[in-house]
Amino acid sequence: MLKRSKSMYAYYLVWPALLIYSAFFVVPAIIGFYYSFTDWRLDRDTITYIGWDNFKRIFSDETLLLAMKNTLIFAIVTVIGKNVLAIALAVALNMRLKTRNFLRAIFYSPSILSVLVISIVFTPMLRTEGMINRMFETIGLGSFSQAWLTDPSIVIWTVAAVSIWQHTGFQMAIYLAGLQSISKEYYEAATIDGAGSWKSFIHITLPLLLPAININLMLTLIGGLKVFSEVFVLTGGGPGNASQVVGTIILRAFGEGSWGLGTAINTLLFIIVTIISIPLLIFMRRKEVAE
């Protein structure tokens, strides 16, 4: 009896957290899934089951399709940009530089700033007459000047670049932690065998950094698919609907009182995130074990 009581001790500790998680996530998710199949609106007293009508509307609305396209572009660009730059910064700042601690703090600091602060800083800089275009003109690269926040063809890429600038330092910190856990003996053995810096990076650093890569890929992918704040504060989804993402469309749907439609879009986003992230997580875990 005493042994059974001890074996159940861990479950007793988990139950409170599990109950809170269920109350604030699982139950609302189930209720939201049901309401996504209804015509739930602010201006109606009754709620009617309408089947797949909300989802059919999503895939027939050009603005909603554009928002999904922009969300995927943002996610892909930020996943690649954040991780590639973060690994490069982590490797550079893992070297014996006198100023490495200062530089680490400098590169990490944007990630602790509010998105609102970032928008206040970048919005004037990205205007047509802003500092970035003036800098290009000063150094003779005026052809690179763009309407960064008002050109429909590049606005989502601009928002992605701002997000990369802000959050790369956070990913860098995770990669630094991974690098510092790698024994220097591996590199010493590789040097003795005649391997250069690039071969050591490919055959030692990257394989042993897979746990950190796995974490960062999942964080940046899920964050990219759930993007909202950056677009909302920098462009509000404009110009027109050119930078709309799924998050801003959900806000607009709820703001217009179309709660059933907004819940359907949110449910679709949850399904997309799950379909993309779980197979990627399984694949990365297998690679991690294999290495």
CSV table of N, CA and C in Angstrom, one decimal, residues 81-87 89-90 93 103-112 162-177 216 220:
chain,number,residue,atom,x,y,z
A,81,GLY,N,15.5,33.0,-41.4
A,81,GLY,CA,16.3,34.2,-41.1
A,81,GLY,C,16.8,34.2,-39.6
A,82,LYS,N,15.9,33.9,-38.7
A,82,LYS,CA,16.2,33.9,-37.3
A,82,LYS,C,17.2,32.8,-37.0
A,83,ASN,N,17.0,31.6,-37.5
A,83,ASN,CA,17.9,30.5,-37.1
A,83,ASN,C,19.3,30.6,-37.8
A,84,VAL,N,19.3,31.0,-39.1
A,84,VAL,CA,20.6,31.1,-39.7
A,84,VAL,C,21.5,32.2,-39.1
A,85,LEU,N,20.9,33.4,-38.9
A,85,LEU,CA,21.6,34.5,-38.2
A,85,LEU,C,21.9,34.2,-36.8
A,86,ALA,N,21.0,33.5,-36.1
A,86,ALA,CA,21.3,33.2,-34.7
A,86,ALA,C,22.4,32.2,-34.5
A,87,ILE,N,22.5,31.2,-35.4
A,87,ILE,CA,23.7,30.3,-35.3
A,87,ILE,C,25.0,31.0,-35.6
A,89,LEU,N,25.7,34.2,-35.2
A,89,LEU,CA,26.0,35.0,-34.1
A,89,LEU,C,26.5,34.2,-32.9
A,90,ALA,N,25.9,33.1,-32.6
A,90,ALA,CA,26.2,32.2,-31.5
A,90,ALA,C,27.7,31.7,-31.7
A,93,LEU,N,30.1,34.7,-31.2
A,93,LEU,CA,30.2,35.2,-29.9
A,93,LEU,C,30.5,34.1,-28.9
A,103,LEU,N,28.7,42.3,-26.4
A,103,LEU,CA,28.1,42.0,-27.7
A,103,LEU,C,26.8,41.1,-27.5
A,104,ARG,N,27.0,40.1,-26.7
A,104,ARG,CA,25.8,39.2,-26.4
A,104,ARG,C,24.6,40.0,-25.9
A,105,ALA,N,25.0,40.9,-24.9
A,105,ALA,CA,23.9,41.8,-24.4
A,105,ALA,C,23.3,42.7,-25.4
A,106,ILE,N,24.1,43.2,-26.3
A,106,ILE,CA,23.6,44.1,-27.4
A,106,ILE,C,22.7,43.4,-28.3
A,107,PHE,N,23.1,42.2,-28.8
A,107,PHE,CA,22.2,41.4,-29.7
A,107,PHE,C,21.0,40.8,-29.1
A,108,TYR,N,21.1,40.5,-27.8
A,108,TYR,CA,19.9,39.9,-27.1
A,108,TYR,C,18.9,41.0,-26.7
A,109,SER,N,19.3,42.2,-26.4
A,109,SER,CA,18.4,43.2,-25.9
A,109,SER,C,17.2,43.5,-26.7
A,110,PRO,N,17.2,43.5,-28.0
A,110,PRO,CA,15.9,43.8,-28.8
A,110,PRO,C,14.8,42.8,-28.4
A,111,SER,N,15.2,41.6,-28.1
A,111,SER,CA,14.1,40.6,-27.8
A,111,SER,C,13.3,40.8,-26.5
A,112,ILE,N,13.8,41.7,-25.7
A,112,ILE,CA,13.1,42.0,-24.4
A,112,ILE,C,12.3,43.3,-24.6
A,162,VAL,N,11.8,43.0,-39.7
A,162,VAL,CA,11.8,43.6,-38.4
A,162,VAL,C,11.7,42.6,-37.3
A,163,SER,N,10.9,41.5,-37.5
A,163,SER,CA,10.7,40.5,-36.5
A,163,SER,C,12.0,39.7,-36.4
A,164,ILE,N,12.7,39.5,-37.5
A,164,ILE,CA,14.0,38.8,-37.4
A,164,ILE,C,15.0,39.6,-36.6
A,165,TRP,N,15.0,40.9,-36.9
A,165,TRP,CA,15.9,41.8,-36.1
A,165,TRP,C,15.6,41.8,-34.6
A,166,GLN,N,14.4,41.7,-34.3
A,166,GLN,CA,14.0,41.8,-32.8
A,166,GLN,C,14.3,40.5,-32.1
A,167,HIS,N,14.0,39.3,-32.7
A,167,HIS,CA,14.0,38.1,-32.0
A,167,HIS,C,15.2,37.2,-32.2
A,168,THR,N,16.1,37.5,-33.2
A,168,THR,CA,17.3,36.7,-33.4
A,168,THR,C,18.1,36.5,-32.2
A,169,GLY,N,18.2,37.6,-31.4
A,169,GLY,CA,19.1,37.5,-30.2
A,169,GLY,C,18.6,36.4,-29.2
A,170,PHE,N,17.3,36.2,-29.1
A,170,PHE,CA,16.7,35.2,-28.2
A,170,PHE,C,17.1,33.8,-28.7
A,171,GLN,N,17.0,33.6,-30.0
A,171,GLN,CA,17.4,32.3,-30.6
A,171,GLN,C,18.9,32.1,-30.4
A,172,MET,N,19.7,33.2,-30.5
A,172,MET,CA,21.1,33.2,-30.3
A,172,MET,C,21.5,32.7,-28.9
A,173,ALA,N,20.8,33.1,-27.9
A,173,ALA,CA,21.0,32.7,-26.5
A,173,ALA,C,20.9,31.2,-26.4
A,174,ILE,N,19.8,30.6,-27.0
A,174,ILE,CA,19.6,29.2,-26.9
A,174,ILE,C,20.8,28.4,-27.6
A,175,TYR,N,21.2,28.9,-28.8
A,175,TYR,CA,22.3,28.3,-29.5
A,175,TYR,C,23.6,28.4,-28.7
A,176,LEU,N,23.8,29.5,-28.0
A,176,LEU,CA,25.0,29.7,-27.2
A,176,LEU,C,25.0,28.7,-26.1
A,177,ALA,N,23.9,28.4,-25.5
A,177,ALA,CA,23.8,27.4,-24.4
A,177,ALA,C,24.2,26.1,-25.0
A,216,ASN,N,14.6,25.7,-31.3
A,216,ASN,CA,14.5,27.0,-32.0
A,216,ASN,C,13.6,26.9,-33.2
A,220,THR,N,10.3,29.2,-33.5
A,220,THR,CA,10.2,30.2,-34.6
A,220,THR,C,9.0,29.8,-35.5
